[in-house]
PDB file of C-alpha atoms and ligand atoms in Angstrom:
ATOM      1  CA  MET C  23       0.291   5.060  17.876  1.00 76.00           C
ATOM      2  CA  SER C  24      -3.639   4.953  16.907  1.00 81.00           C
ATOM      3  CA  LEU C  25      -4.632   3.491  14.438  1.00 87.00           C
ATOM      4  CA  ASP C  26      -7.936   3.793  11.856  1.00 92.00           C
ATOM      5  CA  LEU C  27      -9.580   0.552  10.768  1.00 96.00           C
ATOM      6  CA  VAL C  28     -11.882   1.024   7.571  1.00 96.00           C
ATOM      7  CA  PRO C  29     -14.013  -1.958   7.100  1.00 97.00           C
ATOM      8  CA  MET C  30     -14.320  -2.704   3.160  1.00 97.00           C
ATOM      9  CA  ARG C  31     -17.246  -4.889   1.754  1.00 98.00           C
ATOM     10  CA  VAL C  32     -15.245  -5.866  -1.475  1.00 98.00           C
ATOM     11  CA  GLY C  33     -18.081  -8.153  -2.930  1.00 97.00           C
ATOM     12  CA  PHE C  34     -20.657 -10.711  -1.752  1.00 95.00           C
ATOM     13  CA  CYS C  35     -21.790 -14.139  -2.577  1.00 92.00           C
ATOM     14  CA  ARG C  36     -25.147 -16.256  -1.500  1.00 91.00           C
ATOM     15  CA  ALA C  37     -25.081 -19.751   0.061  1.00 87.00           C
ATOM     16  CA  PRO C  38     -27.452 -20.982   2.150  1.00 87.00           C
ATOM     17  CA  ALA C  39     -27.964 -19.899   5.781  1.00 88.00           C
ATOM     18  CA  LEU C  40     -26.548 -23.421   7.496  1.00 84.00           C
ATOM     19  CA  ALA C  41     -23.664 -23.278   6.599  1.00 83.00           C
ATOM     20  CA  SER C  42     -22.719 -20.257   8.477  1.00 81.00           C
ATOM     21  CA  ARG C  43     -23.457 -21.996  11.556  1.00 82.00           C
ATOM     22  CA  ARG C  44     -25.811 -25.448  12.916  1.00 84.00           C
ATOM     23  CA  ASP C  45     -29.036 -24.040  13.761  1.00 88.00           C
ATOM     24  CA  ALA C  46     -30.084 -21.665  10.253  1.00 85.00           C
ATOM     25  CA  GLY C  47     -32.086 -22.951   7.525  1.00 81.00           C
ATOM     26  CA  LEU C  48     -31.327 -23.433   4.116  1.00 86.00           C
ATOM     27  CA  MET C  49     -32.680 -20.437   2.688  1.00 87.00           C
ATOM     28  CA  PRO C  50     -29.801 -18.477   1.112  1.00 88.00           C
ATOM     29  CA  MET C  51     -28.166 -15.478   2.243  1.00 91.00           C
ATOM     30  CA  GLU C  52     -25.548 -12.578   0.952  1.00 93.00           C
ATOM     31  CA  PHE C  53     -22.590 -13.206   2.492  1.00 94.00           C
ATOM     32  CA  PRO C  54     -20.119  -9.704   2.106  1.00 97.00           C
ATOM     33  CA  ALA C  55     -16.465 -10.646   1.319  1.00 97.00           C
ATOM     34  CA  GLY C  56     -14.780  -7.931   4.104  1.00 98.00           C
ATOM     35  CA  ALA C  57     -11.272  -6.527   3.894  1.00 98.00           C
ATOM     36  CA  ALA C  58      -9.722  -3.995   6.147  1.00 98.00           C
ATOM     37  CA  LEU C  59      -7.256  -0.394   5.005  1.00 97.00           C
ATOM     38  CA  ILE C  60      -5.723  -0.281   8.225  1.00 97.00           C
ATOM     39  CA  ARG C  61      -4.372   3.543   8.132  1.00 96.00           C
ATOM     40  CA  HIS C  62      -0.924   2.747  10.618  1.00 96.00           C
ATOM     41  CA  PRO C  63       0.402   6.951  10.933  1.00 93.00           C
ATOM     42  CA  ASP C  64       4.178   5.530   9.887  1.00 93.00           C
ATOM     43  CA  GLN C  65       4.393   2.941   7.159  1.00 94.00           C
ATOM     44  CA  GLY C  66       1.094   3.711   5.318  1.00 95.00           C
ATOM     45  CA  ASP C  67      -2.006   1.813   4.196  1.00 96.00           C
ATOM     46  CA  ILE C  68      -2.112  -1.587   5.061  1.00 98.00           C
ATOM     47  CA  LEU C  69      -5.166  -3.781   3.377  1.00 98.00           C
ATOM     48  CA  PHE C  70      -5.943  -6.750   5.264  1.00 98.00           C
ATOM     49  CA  ASP C  71      -7.515  -9.148   2.698  1.00 98.00           C
ATOM     50  CA  THR C  72      -8.906  -8.022  -0.835  1.00 98.00           C
ATOM     51  CA  GLY C  73     -12.174  -9.704  -1.545  1.00 97.00           C
ATOM     52  CA  TYR C  74     -13.685 -10.633  -4.201  1.00 96.00           C
ATOM     53  CA  GLY C  75     -11.926  -9.455  -8.075  1.00 96.00           C
ATOM     54  CA  VAL C  76     -11.533 -10.369 -11.816  1.00 92.00           C
ATOM     55  CA  ALA C  77      -9.438 -12.515 -11.385  1.00 92.00           C
ATOM     56  CA  PHE C  78     -11.966 -14.676  -9.085  1.00 91.00           C
ATOM     57  CA  TRP C  79     -14.311 -14.379 -12.687  1.00 89.00           C
ATOM     58  CA  GLN C  80     -11.858 -15.127 -14.785  1.00 89.00           C
ATOM     59  CA  SER C  81     -10.011 -18.091 -12.855  1.00 87.00           C
ATOM     60  CA  THR C  82     -13.606 -20.208 -12.677  1.00 84.00           C
ATOM     61  CA  ARG C  83     -15.256 -19.787 -16.098  1.00 80.00           C
ATOM     62  CA  CYS C  84     -13.966 -23.763 -16.738  1.00 78.00           C
ATOM     63  CA  PHE C  85     -15.047 -27.405 -15.318  1.00 79.00           C
ATOM     64  CA  PRO C  86     -13.864 -28.117 -13.074  1.00 78.00           C
ATOM     65  CA  GLU C  87     -13.867 -24.095 -11.014  1.00 77.00           C
ATOM     66  CA  MET C  88     -16.693 -23.355 -12.519  1.00 78.00           C
ATOM     67  CA  LEU C  89     -17.855 -25.553 -10.041  1.00 77.00           C
ATOM     68  CA  TYR C  90     -16.655 -22.794  -7.712  1.00 74.00           C
ATOM     69  CA  ARG C  91     -19.143 -20.145  -8.919  1.00 75.00           C
ATOM     70  CA  ALA C  92     -21.978 -22.115  -9.328  1.00 75.00           C
ATOM     71  CA  THR C  93     -22.515 -23.341  -5.664  1.00 78.00           C
ATOM     72  CA  THR C  94     -20.893 -20.155  -3.968  1.00 82.00           C
ATOM     73  CA  PRO C  95     -22.472 -17.334  -6.611  1.00 85.00           C
ATOM     74  CA  ALA C  96     -20.689 -14.004  -6.245  1.00 89.00           C
ATOM     75  CA  VAL C  97     -21.209 -10.751  -7.417  1.00 91.00           C
ATOM     76  CA  LEU C  98     -19.220  -7.577  -7.231  1.00 95.00           C
ATOM     77  CA  PRO C  99     -20.633  -3.704  -7.829  1.00 95.00           C
ATOM     78  CA  VAL C 100     -18.572  -1.071  -9.340  1.00 95.00           C
ATOM     79  CA  THR C 101     -18.749   0.638  -6.038  1.00 95.00           C
ATOM     80  CA  GLU C 102     -17.414  -2.424  -4.268  1.00 96.00           C
ATOM     81  CA  GLU C 103     -14.922  -3.063  -6.378  1.00 95.00           C
ATOM     82  CA  LEU C 104     -11.526  -2.703  -4.782  1.00 94.00           C
ATOM     83  CA  CYS C 105      -9.881   0.027  -6.480  1.00 91.00           C
ATOM     84  CA  SER C 106     -13.454   2.170  -6.032  1.00 93.00           C
ATOM     85  CA  GLN C 107     -12.671   2.042  -2.442  1.00 94.00           C
ATOM     86  CA  ILE C 108      -8.782   2.515  -1.932  1.00 92.00           C
ATOM     87  CA  ASP C 109      -8.089   5.672  -3.257  1.00 85.00           C
ATOM     88  CA  VAL C 110      -3.984   5.041  -2.532  1.00 88.00           C
ATOM     89  CA  PRO C 111      -2.675   1.990  -3.128  1.00 90.00           C
ATOM     90  CA  PRO C 112      -1.390  -0.384  -0.140  1.00 96.00           C
ATOM     91  CA  ALA C 113       2.320  -0.315   1.443  1.00 97.00           C
ATOM     92  CA  LEU C 114       0.957  -3.791   2.145  1.00 98.00           C
ATOM     93  CA  VAL C 115      -1.163  -6.028   1.780  1.00 98.00           C
ATOM     94  CA  ILE C 116      -1.815  -8.762   3.818  1.00 98.00           C
ATOM     95  CA  LEU C 117      -3.231 -12.403   2.945  1.00 98.00           C
ATOM     96  CA  SER C 118      -5.075 -13.938   5.775  1.00 98.00           C
ATOM     97  CA  HIS C 119      -5.954 -17.012   4.390  1.00 97.00           C
ATOM     98  CA  LEU C 120      -5.131 -18.282   0.370  1.00 95.00           C
ATOM     99  CA  HIS C 121      -9.139 -18.908  -0.713  1.00 95.00           C
ATOM    100  CA  ALA C 122     -10.103 -16.811  -3.414  1.00 94.00           C
ATOM    101  CA  ASP C 123     -12.709 -14.402  -1.582  1.00 95.00           C
ATOM    102  CA  HIS C 124      -9.367 -12.890  -0.044  1.00 97.00           C
ATOM    103  CA  VAL C 125      -7.404 -13.200  -2.676  1.00 97.00           C
ATOM    104  CA  ALA C 126      -8.858 -12.336  -6.061  1.00 96.00           C
ATOM    105  CA  GLY C 127      -8.553  -8.371  -5.215  1.00 97.00           C
ATOM    106  CA  LEU C 128      -4.976  -8.151  -4.925  1.00 97.00           C
ATOM    107  CA  PHE C 129      -4.741  -8.129  -9.054  1.00 96.00           C
ATOM    108  CA  ASP C 130      -7.271  -5.707  -9.468  1.00 95.00           C
ATOM    109  CA  LEU C 131      -5.129  -3.210  -7.700  1.00 94.00           C
ATOM    110  CA  PRO C 132      -3.365  -0.583  -9.937  1.00 90.00           C
ATOM    111  CA  VAL C 133      -0.112  -1.232  -8.318  1.00 90.00           C
ATOM    112  CA  MET C 134       1.029  -4.327  -7.212  1.00 92.00           C
ATOM    113  CA  ALA C 135       2.237  -4.368  -3.151  1.00 95.00           C
ATOM    114  CA  PRO C 136       4.080  -6.231  -1.301  1.00 97.00           C
ATOM    115  CA  VAL C 137       2.375  -8.907   0.207  1.00 98.00           C
ATOM    116  CA  LEU C 138       2.871 -10.552   3.368  1.00 98.00           C
ATOM    117  CA  THR C 139       1.011 -13.959   4.116  1.00 98.00           C
ATOM    118  CA  SER C 140       1.739 -17.620   6.498  1.00 98.00           C
ATOM    119  CA  ARG C 141       4.130 -19.816   5.254  1.00 97.00           C
ATOM    120  CA  ALA C 142       1.712 -22.254   5.268  1.00 95.00           C
ATOM    121  CA  ALA C 143      -1.025 -21.172   3.468  1.00 95.00           C
ATOM    122  CA  TRP C 144       1.475 -21.032   1.014  1.00 95.00           C
ATOM    123  CA  VAL C 145       2.966 -23.896   0.808  1.00 94.00           C
ATOM    124  CA  ALA C 146       0.098 -25.279   0.942  1.00 91.00           C
ATOM    125  CA  MET C 147      -1.496 -23.789  -1.942  1.00 91.00           C
ATOM    126  CA  ALA C 148       1.839 -23.797  -4.190  1.00 89.00           C
ATOM    127  CA  LYS C 149       2.055 -27.499  -3.652  1.00 85.00           C
ATOM    128  CA  GLY C 150      -1.669 -28.215  -4.347  1.00 73.00           C
ATOM    129  CA  GLY C 151      -2.130 -29.684  -7.915  1.00 73.00           C
ATOM    130  CA  PRO C 152      -5.836 -27.913 -10.153  1.00 67.00           C
ATOM    131  CA  ILE C 153      -7.989 -30.559  -8.409  1.00 68.00           C
ATOM    132  CA  ALA C 154      -6.205 -30.239  -4.605  1.00 68.00           C
ATOM    133  CA  THR C 155      -6.836 -26.471  -5.583  1.00 67.00           C
ATOM    134  CA  LEU C 156      -9.509 -26.609  -6.520  1.00 67.00           C
ATOM    135  CA  ARG C 157     -11.048 -28.079  -2.656  1.00 69.00           C
ATOM    136  CA  ARG C 158      -8.991 -25.705  -0.611  1.00 74.00           C
ATOM    137  CA  GLY C 159     -10.829 -23.196  -2.169  1.00 84.00           C
ATOM    138  CA  CYS C 160      -8.148 -22.149  -4.922  1.00 87.00           C
ATOM    139  CA  PRO C 161      -8.655 -22.256  -8.400  1.00 89.00           C
ATOM    140  CA  GLU C 162      -5.737 -22.585 -10.179  1.00 88.00           C
ATOM    141  CA  LEU C 163      -5.289 -20.119 -12.720  1.00 89.00           C
ATOM    142  CA  LEU C 164      -5.878 -18.343  -9.732  1.00 92.00           C
ATOM    143  CA  ARG C 165      -3.065 -19.849  -8.083  1.00 92.00           C
ATOM    144  CA  ARG C 166      -0.377 -19.402 -10.743  1.00 92.00           C
ATOM    145  CA  ARG C 167      -0.916 -15.366 -10.340  1.00 94.00           C
ATOM    146  CA  LEU C 168      -0.692 -15.889  -6.654  1.00 95.00           C
ATOM    147  CA  LEU C 169       2.842 -18.035  -7.648  1.00 95.00           C
ATOM    148  CA  LYS C 170       4.216 -15.598  -9.012  1.00 96.00           C
ATOM    149  CA  LEU C 171       4.156 -13.197  -6.452  1.00 97.00           C
ATOM    150  CA  SER C 172       7.200 -13.188  -3.624  1.00 97.00           C
ATOM    151  CA  PRO C 173       5.444 -12.931  -0.628  1.00 98.00           C
ATOM    152  CA  ARG C 174       7.455 -11.794   3.180  1.00 98.00           C
ATOM    153  CA  PHE C 175       6.245 -14.520   5.599  1.00 98.00           C
ATOM    154  CA  ILE C 176       4.611 -13.753   8.744  1.00 98.00           C
ATOM    155  CA  GLU C 177       6.907 -16.672  10.582  1.00 98.00           C
ATOM    156  CA  ASP C 178       9.548 -14.807   9.930  1.00 98.00           C
ATOM    157  CA  SER C 179       8.543 -11.890  11.755  1.00 98.00           C
ATOM    158  CA  ALA C 180       9.696 -11.584  15.666  1.00 98.00           C
ATOM    159  CA  THR C 181       7.382 -12.930  18.364  1.00 98.00           C
ATOM    160  CA  VAL C 182       5.705 -10.329  21.545  1.00 98.00           C
ATOM    161  CA  PRO C 183       4.320 -12.153  24.513  1.00 98.00           C
ATOM    162  CA  THR C 184       0.360 -12.270  24.161  1.00 98.00           C
ATOM    163  CA  PRO C 185      -1.918  -9.837  25.382  1.00 98.00           C
ATOM    164  CA  ALA C 186      -3.549  -9.557  28.065  1.00 97.00           C
ATOM    165  CA  GLY C 187      -6.710 -11.499  27.358  1.00 98.00           C
ATOM    166  CA  PHE C 188      -5.702 -13.728  24.365  1.00 98.00           C
ATOM    167  CA  GLY C 189      -4.966 -16.481  26.379  1.00 98.00           C
ATOM    168  CA  ALA C 190      -6.860 -19.276  25.518  1.00 98.00           C
ATOM    169  CA  LEU C 191      -5.160 -18.471  21.812  1.00 98.00           C
ATOM    170  CA  ALA C 192      -2.384 -20.999  21.108  1.00 96.00           C
ATOM    171  CA  GLY C 193      -0.487 -18.168  19.592  1.00 95.00           C
ATOM    172  CA  PRO C 194       2.495 -17.208  19.284  1.00 98.00           C
ATOM    173  CA  PHE C 195       1.655 -13.511  18.514  1.00 98.00           C
ATOM    174  CA  TYR C 196       4.316 -11.801  15.576  1.00 98.00           C
ATOM    175  CA  ASP C 197       4.781  -8.271  15.353  1.00 98.00           C
ATOM    176  CA  ILE C 198       4.454  -8.482  11.570  1.00 98.00           C
ATOM    177  CA  MET C 199       5.136  -4.028  11.168  1.00 98.00           C
ATOM    178  CA  GLY C 200       8.614  -4.995  13.777  1.00 97.00           C
ATOM    179  CA  ASP C 201       7.100  -1.425  16.218  1.00 97.00           C
ATOM    180  CA  GLY C 202       4.165  -3.452  17.716  1.00 97.00           C
ATOM    181  CA  SER C 203       1.021  -1.958  16.085  1.00 97.00           C
ATOM    182  CA  LEU C 204      -0.334  -5.194  14.643  1.00 98.00           C
ATOM    183  CA  LEU C 205      -0.222  -9.237  15.412  1.00 98.00           C
ATOM    184  CA  ALA C 206      -0.753 -11.293  13.695  1.00 98.00           C
ATOM    185  CA  VAL C 207      -1.831 -14.910  15.828  1.00 98.00           C
ATOM    186  CA  PRO C 208      -2.643 -18.622  14.379  1.00 98.00           C
ATOM    187  CA  LEU C 209      -6.053 -18.886  13.535  1.00 98.00           C
ATOM    188  CA  PRO C 210      -6.103 -23.141  12.071  1.00 97.00           C
ATOM    189  CA  GLY C 211      -8.960 -25.098  11.619  1.00 96.00           C
ATOM    190  CA  HIS C 212     -10.589 -22.939   7.958  1.00 94.00           C
ATOM    191  CA  GLY C 213      -8.300 -23.616   5.205  1.00 91.00           C
ATOM    192  CA  ASP C 214      -4.367 -23.939   5.636  1.00 93.00           C
ATOM    193  CA  GLY C 215      -2.409 -21.823   7.205  1.00 96.00           C
ATOM    194  CA  GLN C 216      -4.959 -19.117   8.562  1.00 97.00           C
ATOM    195  CA  PHE C 217      -4.185 -16.021  10.319  1.00 98.00           C
ATOM    196  CA  GLY C 218      -6.248 -13.369  12.096  1.00 98.00           C
ATOM    197  CA  VAL C 219      -4.579  -9.771  13.316  1.00 98.00           C
ATOM    198  CA  PHE C 220      -5.112  -7.794  16.957  1.00 98.00           C
ATOM    199  CA  ILE C 221      -4.249  -4.317  16.487  1.00 98.00           C
ATOM    200  CA  PRO C 222      -3.929  -3.173  20.408  1.00 97.00           C
ATOM    201  CA  ALA C 223      -3.998   0.671  19.874  1.00 96.00           C
ATOM    202  CA  SER C 224      -7.653   0.227  18.446  1.00 96.00           C
ATOM    203  CA  ARG C 225      -8.024  -3.468  20.195  1.00 97.00           C
ATOM    204  CA  ASP C 226      -9.665  -4.969  16.606  1.00 98.00           C
ATOM    205  CA  PHE C 227      -8.755  -7.738  16.114  1.00 98.00           C
ATOM    206  CA  LEU C 228      -9.129  -9.625  12.573  1.00 98.00           C
ATOM    207  CA  ILE C 229     -10.251 -13.124  12.488  1.00 98.00           C
ATOM    208  CA  ALA C 230     -11.360 -14.237   8.864  1.00 98.00           C
ATOM    209  CA  ASP C 231     -12.887 -17.128   8.308  1.00 97.00           C
ATOM    210  CA  ALA C 232     -12.299 -18.567  12.094  1.00 97.00           C
ATOM    211  CA  ALA C 233     -16.161 -17.482  12.586  1.00 96.00           C
ATOM    212  CA  TRP C 234     -18.817 -16.587  10.142  1.00 95.00           C
ATOM    213  CA  SER C 235     -19.978 -14.196  12.415  1.00 96.00           C
ATOM    214  CA  ARG C 236     -20.331 -11.614  15.184  1.00 97.00           C
ATOM    215  CA  ALA C 237     -23.785 -13.491  15.997  1.00 96.00           C
ATOM    216  CA  ALA C 238     -22.752 -17.340  15.662  1.00 96.00           C
ATOM    217  CA  LEU C 239     -19.768 -16.722  18.043  1.00 97.00           C
ATOM    218  CA  ARG C 240     -22.218 -14.483  20.478  1.00 97.00           C
ATOM    219  CA  ASP C 241     -24.762 -17.234  19.930  1.00 96.00           C
ATOM    220  CA  ASN C 242     -21.734 -20.214  20.738  1.00 97.00           C
ATOM    221  CA  MET C 243     -23.030 -21.145  16.844  1.00 94.00           C
ATOM    222  CA  PRO C 244     -20.895 -22.638  14.592  1.00 94.00           C
ATOM    223  CA  PRO C 245     -20.941 -24.239  11.053  1.00 92.00           C
ATOM    224  CA  PRO C 246     -22.033 -27.463  11.062  1.00 91.00           C
ATOM    225  CA  TRP C 247     -19.893 -30.287  11.420  1.00 90.00           C
ATOM    226  CA  LEU C 248     -19.564 -31.858   8.069  1.00 87.00           C
ATOM    227  CA  VAL C 249     -18.853 -28.195   6.497  1.00 87.00           C
ATOM    228  CA  LEU C 250     -15.700 -27.508   8.653  1.00 89.00           C
ATOM    229  CA  ALA C 251     -14.396 -30.237   7.759  1.00 89.00           C
ATOM    230  CA  GLN C 252     -15.164 -29.876   3.706  1.00 85.00           C
ATOM    231  CA  LEU C 253     -13.226 -26.364   4.529  1.00 86.00           C
ATOM    232  CA  GLY C 254     -10.257 -27.269   6.746  1.00 89.00           C
ATOM    233  CA  ASP C 255     -10.497 -29.638  10.147  1.00 93.00           C
ATOM    234  CA  ALA C 256     -12.816 -29.009  12.179  1.00 94.00           C
ATOM    235  CA  ASP C 257     -11.210 -30.134  15.529  1.00 96.00           C
ATOM    236  CA  GLU C 258      -8.785 -27.356  14.996  1.00 97.00           C
ATOM    237  CA  TYR C 259     -11.679 -25.231  13.994  1.00 97.00           C
ATOM    238  CA  MET C 260     -13.660 -25.908  16.894  1.00 97.00           C
ATOM    239  CA  HIS C 261     -11.003 -25.200  19.094  1.00 98.00           C
ATOM    240  CA  THR C 262     -10.350 -21.803  17.649  1.00 98.00           C
ATOM    241  CA  PHE C 263     -14.091 -21.047  17.902  1.00 98.00           C
ATOM    242  CA  ASN C 264     -13.891 -21.792  21.371  1.00 98.00           C
ATOM    243  CA  ALA C 265     -11.065 -19.968  21.917  1.00 98.00           C
ATOM    244  CA  LEU C 266     -12.385 -16.687  20.312  1.00 98.00           C
ATOM    245  CA  ARG C 267     -15.168 -17.466  22.657  1.00 98.00           C
ATOM    246  CA  THR C 268     -13.036 -17.279  25.413  1.00 98.00           C
ATOM    247  CA  ILE C 269     -11.380 -13.547  24.209  1.00 98.00           C
ATOM    248  CA  MET C 270     -14.232 -12.076  23.939  1.00 97.00           C
ATOM    249  CA  ALA C 271     -15.526 -12.984  27.368  1.00 97.00           C
ATOM    250  CA  ALA C 272     -12.412 -11.676  29.008  1.00 98.00           C
ATOM    251  CA  ARG C 273     -12.040  -8.994  26.489  1.00 98.00           C
ATOM    252  CA  PRO C 274     -15.401  -7.589  25.797  1.00 97.00           C
ATOM    253  CA  ASP C 275     -13.230  -3.995  24.305  1.00 98.00           C
ATOM    254  CA  VAL C 276     -12.283  -6.388  21.489  1.00 98.00           C
ATOM    255  CA  ARG C 277     -14.090  -5.546  18.057  1.00 98.00           C
ATOM    256  CA  MET C 278     -14.400  -8.660  16.084  1.00 98.00           C
ATOM    257  CA  TRP C 279     -14.122  -8.835  12.219  1.00 98.00           C
ATOM    258  CA  PRO C 280     -15.289 -11.971  11.009  1.00 98.00           C
ATOM    259  CA  SER C 281     -14.372 -11.529   7.109  1.00 98.00           C
ATOM    260  CA  HIS C 282     -18.416 -12.284   5.994  1.00 97.00           C
ATOM    261  CA  CYS C 283     -20.443 -11.073   9.002  1.00 97.00           C
ATOM    262  CA  THR C 284     -22.785  -9.071   7.971  1.00 95.00           C
ATOM    263  CA  GLU C 285     -22.742  -6.939  11.188  1.00 95.00           C
ATOM    264  CA  ALA C 286     -19.428  -6.225  10.996  1.00 95.00           C
ATOM    265  CA  PHE C 287     -18.981  -5.467   6.765  1.00 94.00           C
ATOM    266  CA  GLY C 288     -22.459  -4.696   5.688  1.00 83.00           C
TER     267      GLY C 288
HETATM  268 ZN1  LIG W 317     -11.786 -19.077   4.142  1.00 78.60          ZN
END
């Protein structure tokens, strides 16, 4: 089966380079919000993450959510809006985790698509109050819009054997389309319940925020510990980060797609 992956940049934010790798300085740099369209020959177009959307600005107008917008100012040029880049409504939207820069674009789709995410991410998001949720990167108004959806959960899919060279990840690998075309795997340590998706046919591995860039993986240069601890569980993040480096060595044919990597998403 052949599957094409179309990378898309759906807006970007500015933050100190230091936030992405511990050897960088404080100069602000642009971090693209990456999303990807996976063209499945039988099951239609599948969207992995959605980047920024109008809902981000709507949900960060007031205090305390405005702090989110102030600390990581985001821009969404018209040409990068999700609707400017997608011709046909996707048959499925996969949300790697529920941070605003991965989910806000969902509400810009002209027709709401079925959503697949992890139960772990959903349960954590659903039980958080407004402040706790802001700390978790999903402002309250956005959280309320998400809660009106009825997603399917990755963890309800059948599991499959670990692909060759991927043993450093604890797994399990979930067959989310039922045909072996897309395998979702937990990438713990960033946010709650984060998953990545490996596409065996094209050997693309969408790793969301498990690393900030391909270069950071190559150079073994994760973000500072404080940043990791603020955004999730630093120990788990480092375990996942090291596992991805092991996979890079074992499977040099696999292309990694970190969501905020300029090399990957421009
Ligand atoms: Zn994130």
